[in-house]
XYZ file of C-alpha atoms in Angstrom:
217
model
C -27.881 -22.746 -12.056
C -26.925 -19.972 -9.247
C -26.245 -16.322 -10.485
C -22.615 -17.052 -9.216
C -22.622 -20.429 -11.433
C -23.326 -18.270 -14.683
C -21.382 -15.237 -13.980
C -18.583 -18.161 -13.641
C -19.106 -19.839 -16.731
C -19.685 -15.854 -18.755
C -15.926 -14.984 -17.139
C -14.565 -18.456 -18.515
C -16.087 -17.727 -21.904
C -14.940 -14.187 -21.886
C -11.026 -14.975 -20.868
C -10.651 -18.625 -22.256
C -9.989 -19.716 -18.760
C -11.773 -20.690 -15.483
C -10.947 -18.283 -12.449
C -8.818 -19.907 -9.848
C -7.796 -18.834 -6.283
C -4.345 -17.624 -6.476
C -2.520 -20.392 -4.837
C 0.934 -19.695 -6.142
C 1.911 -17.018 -4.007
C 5.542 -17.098 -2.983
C 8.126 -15.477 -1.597
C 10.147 -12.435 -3.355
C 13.254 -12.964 -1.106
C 13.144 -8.734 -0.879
C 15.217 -8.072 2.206
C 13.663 -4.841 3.908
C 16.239 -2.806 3.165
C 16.433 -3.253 -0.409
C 12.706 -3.147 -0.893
C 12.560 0.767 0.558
C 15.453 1.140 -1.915
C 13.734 0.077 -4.867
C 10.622 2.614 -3.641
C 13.087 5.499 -3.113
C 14.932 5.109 -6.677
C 11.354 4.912 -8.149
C 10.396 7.676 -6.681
C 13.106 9.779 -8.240
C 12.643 8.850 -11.592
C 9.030 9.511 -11.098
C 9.468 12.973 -10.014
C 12.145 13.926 -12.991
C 9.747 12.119 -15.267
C 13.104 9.828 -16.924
C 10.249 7.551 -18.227
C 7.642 5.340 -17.185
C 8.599 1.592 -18.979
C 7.130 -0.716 -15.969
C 5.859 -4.187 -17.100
C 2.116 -4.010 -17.914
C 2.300 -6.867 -21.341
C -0.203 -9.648 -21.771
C 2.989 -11.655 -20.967
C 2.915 -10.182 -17.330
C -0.190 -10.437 -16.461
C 0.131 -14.397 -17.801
C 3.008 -15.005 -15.674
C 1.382 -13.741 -12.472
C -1.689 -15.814 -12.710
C 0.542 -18.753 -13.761
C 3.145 -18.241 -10.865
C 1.399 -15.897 -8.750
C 2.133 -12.587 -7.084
C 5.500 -12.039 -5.741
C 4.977 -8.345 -4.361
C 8.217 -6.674 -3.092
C 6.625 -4.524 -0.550
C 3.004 -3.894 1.034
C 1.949 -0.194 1.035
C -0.670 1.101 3.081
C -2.377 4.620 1.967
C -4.986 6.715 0.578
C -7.959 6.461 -1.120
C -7.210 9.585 -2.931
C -6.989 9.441 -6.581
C -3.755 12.025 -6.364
C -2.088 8.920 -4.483
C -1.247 6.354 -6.344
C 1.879 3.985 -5.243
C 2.219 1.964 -8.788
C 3.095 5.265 -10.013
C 4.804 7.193 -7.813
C 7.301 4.791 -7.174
C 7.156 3.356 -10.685
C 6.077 -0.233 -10.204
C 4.576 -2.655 -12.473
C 2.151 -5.035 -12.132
C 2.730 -7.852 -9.005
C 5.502 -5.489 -7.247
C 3.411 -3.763 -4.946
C 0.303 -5.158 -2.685
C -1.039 -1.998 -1.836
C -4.154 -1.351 0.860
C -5.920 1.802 0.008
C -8.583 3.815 2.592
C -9.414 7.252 3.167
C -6.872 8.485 5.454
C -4.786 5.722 5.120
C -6.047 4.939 8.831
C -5.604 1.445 10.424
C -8.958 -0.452 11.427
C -8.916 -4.071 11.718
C -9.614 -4.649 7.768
C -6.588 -2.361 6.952
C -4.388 -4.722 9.322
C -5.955 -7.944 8.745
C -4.670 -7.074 4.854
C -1.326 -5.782 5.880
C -0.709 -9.268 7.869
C -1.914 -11.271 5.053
C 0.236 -9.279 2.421
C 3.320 -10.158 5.259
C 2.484 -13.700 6.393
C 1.703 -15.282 3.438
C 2.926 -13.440 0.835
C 6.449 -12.487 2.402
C 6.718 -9.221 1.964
C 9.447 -7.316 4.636
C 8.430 -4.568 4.162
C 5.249 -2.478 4.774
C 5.236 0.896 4.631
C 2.884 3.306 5.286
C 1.968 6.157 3.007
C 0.281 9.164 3.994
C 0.014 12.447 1.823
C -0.508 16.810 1.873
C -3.523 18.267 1.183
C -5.329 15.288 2.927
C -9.346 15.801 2.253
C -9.856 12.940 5.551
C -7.222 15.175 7.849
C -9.210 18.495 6.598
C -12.551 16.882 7.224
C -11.274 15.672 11.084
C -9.193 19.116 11.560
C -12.949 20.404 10.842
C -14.374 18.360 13.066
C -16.779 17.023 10.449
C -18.159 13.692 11.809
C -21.558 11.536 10.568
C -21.348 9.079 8.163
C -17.491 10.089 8.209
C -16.981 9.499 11.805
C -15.548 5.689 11.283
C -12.167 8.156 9.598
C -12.290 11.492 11.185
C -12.879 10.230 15.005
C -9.598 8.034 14.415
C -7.761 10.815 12.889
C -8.621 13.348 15.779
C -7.754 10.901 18.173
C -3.973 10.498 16.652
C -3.631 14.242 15.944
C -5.181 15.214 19.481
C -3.824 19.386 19.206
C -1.722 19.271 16.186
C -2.992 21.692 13.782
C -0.035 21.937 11.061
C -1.220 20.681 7.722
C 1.845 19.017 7.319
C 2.615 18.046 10.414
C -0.855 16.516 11.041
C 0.451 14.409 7.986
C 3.173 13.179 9.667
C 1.487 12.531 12.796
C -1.229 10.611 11.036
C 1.062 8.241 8.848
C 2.656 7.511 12.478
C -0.236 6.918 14.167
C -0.788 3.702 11.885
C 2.416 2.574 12.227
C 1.940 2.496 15.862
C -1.246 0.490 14.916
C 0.804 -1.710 12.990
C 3.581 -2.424 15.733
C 0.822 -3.118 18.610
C 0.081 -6.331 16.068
C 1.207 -9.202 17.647
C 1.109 -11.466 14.393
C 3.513 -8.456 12.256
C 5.725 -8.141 15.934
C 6.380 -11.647 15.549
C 7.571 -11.132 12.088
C 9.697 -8.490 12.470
C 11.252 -10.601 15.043
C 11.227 -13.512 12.866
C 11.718 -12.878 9.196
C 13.217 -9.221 9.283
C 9.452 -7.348 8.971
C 10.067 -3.227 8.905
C 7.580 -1.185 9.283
C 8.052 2.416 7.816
C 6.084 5.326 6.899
C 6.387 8.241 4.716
C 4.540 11.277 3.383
C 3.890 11.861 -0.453
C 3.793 15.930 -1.341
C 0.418 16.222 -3.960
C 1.795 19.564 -5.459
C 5.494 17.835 -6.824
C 5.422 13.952 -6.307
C 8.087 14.285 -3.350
C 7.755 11.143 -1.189
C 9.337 11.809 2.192
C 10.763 8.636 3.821
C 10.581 9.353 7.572
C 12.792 8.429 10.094
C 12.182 7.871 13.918
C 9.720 6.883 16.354
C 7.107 4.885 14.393
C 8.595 4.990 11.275
């Protein structure tokens, strides 16, 4: 029996079930609109701390292996551990497919994700989260490079003289929405099935997300 074979048959033992592909993905009928919305309200209640009751039960986590995942909206950001989208904009489990890298920088793993998350799963919208205090913006700003270079070469290129802390923020987060619109595949779905593509910028020192508006995004 192959390693793979008996880790298998261990996982079966351990959860009283075999693991399956999930093949009930489906649509959450979440018009764009609505989805950015429901991000914006949960951010709110996350920053005034009014509580923090999302769905994480047994019964949850059953349904959404049953059924599948039928996630709401597709975030791309951070690595950071500051950053985290199920709780700033108070989501449970199955609302959000989120992509997480350092710099929150679109490579062709970041977008193959963001098109599966869009295609198949139906999301409309994907929105792209950037953040202050950025230690991949610092580290390119820096001019740091070597075994960071795949990140901070990327992040020069989109920032080219912008030196603002903030601003380079901003100019980051847009960068990868312009990385997102070049995609033919998520062009054709905006076009389609009423894709947006958005991007904001989450403040590490209060929890303020700012949704911006304009050019790529």
């Amino acid at each position: 029996m192959s390693d793979e074979s008996a880790e298998g048959l261990a996982a079966e033992r351990l959860t009283g079930m075999a693991y399956t592909a999930d093949d009930y993905d489906s649509d959450a009928h979440v018009p764009a609109a609505e989805a950015l919305a429901r991000l914006r309200d949960g951010n709110r209640i996350y920053v005034a701390a009014l509580d923090h009751e999302r769905d994480l039960s047994p019964e949850r986590i059953q349904d959404l292996f049953e059924n599948g995942q039928r996630p709401f909206a597709c975030v791309i950001t951070c690595a950071d551990s500051r950053v985290v989208p199920e709780h700033i904009f108070m989501t449970g489990l199955g609302e959000l497919f989120v992509i997480r890298v350092a710099g929150n920088v679109v490579g062709p793993v970041e977008l193959a994700s963001a098109v599966y998350a869009c295609e198949h799963l139906h999301t409309r919208l994907l929105l792209v989260l950037g953040h202050t205090h950025c230690g991949a913006i610092k580290a390119a700003l820096d001019g740091e490079r070597g075994y960071v270079a795949a990140i901070t070469e990327r992040i020069s290129e989109a920032l080219g003289d912008v030196r603002d802390p903030y601003a380079a923020s901003v100019v980051n987060a847009r960068a990868a929405v312009a990385e997102l619109e070049a995609s033919p595949e998520l062009a054709r779905l905006a076009a389609e099935d009423g894709l947006e593509i958005r991007c904001a910028v989450y403040h590490t020192h209060c929890g303020v997300v700012d949704f911006l508006e304009g050019a790529a995004g």
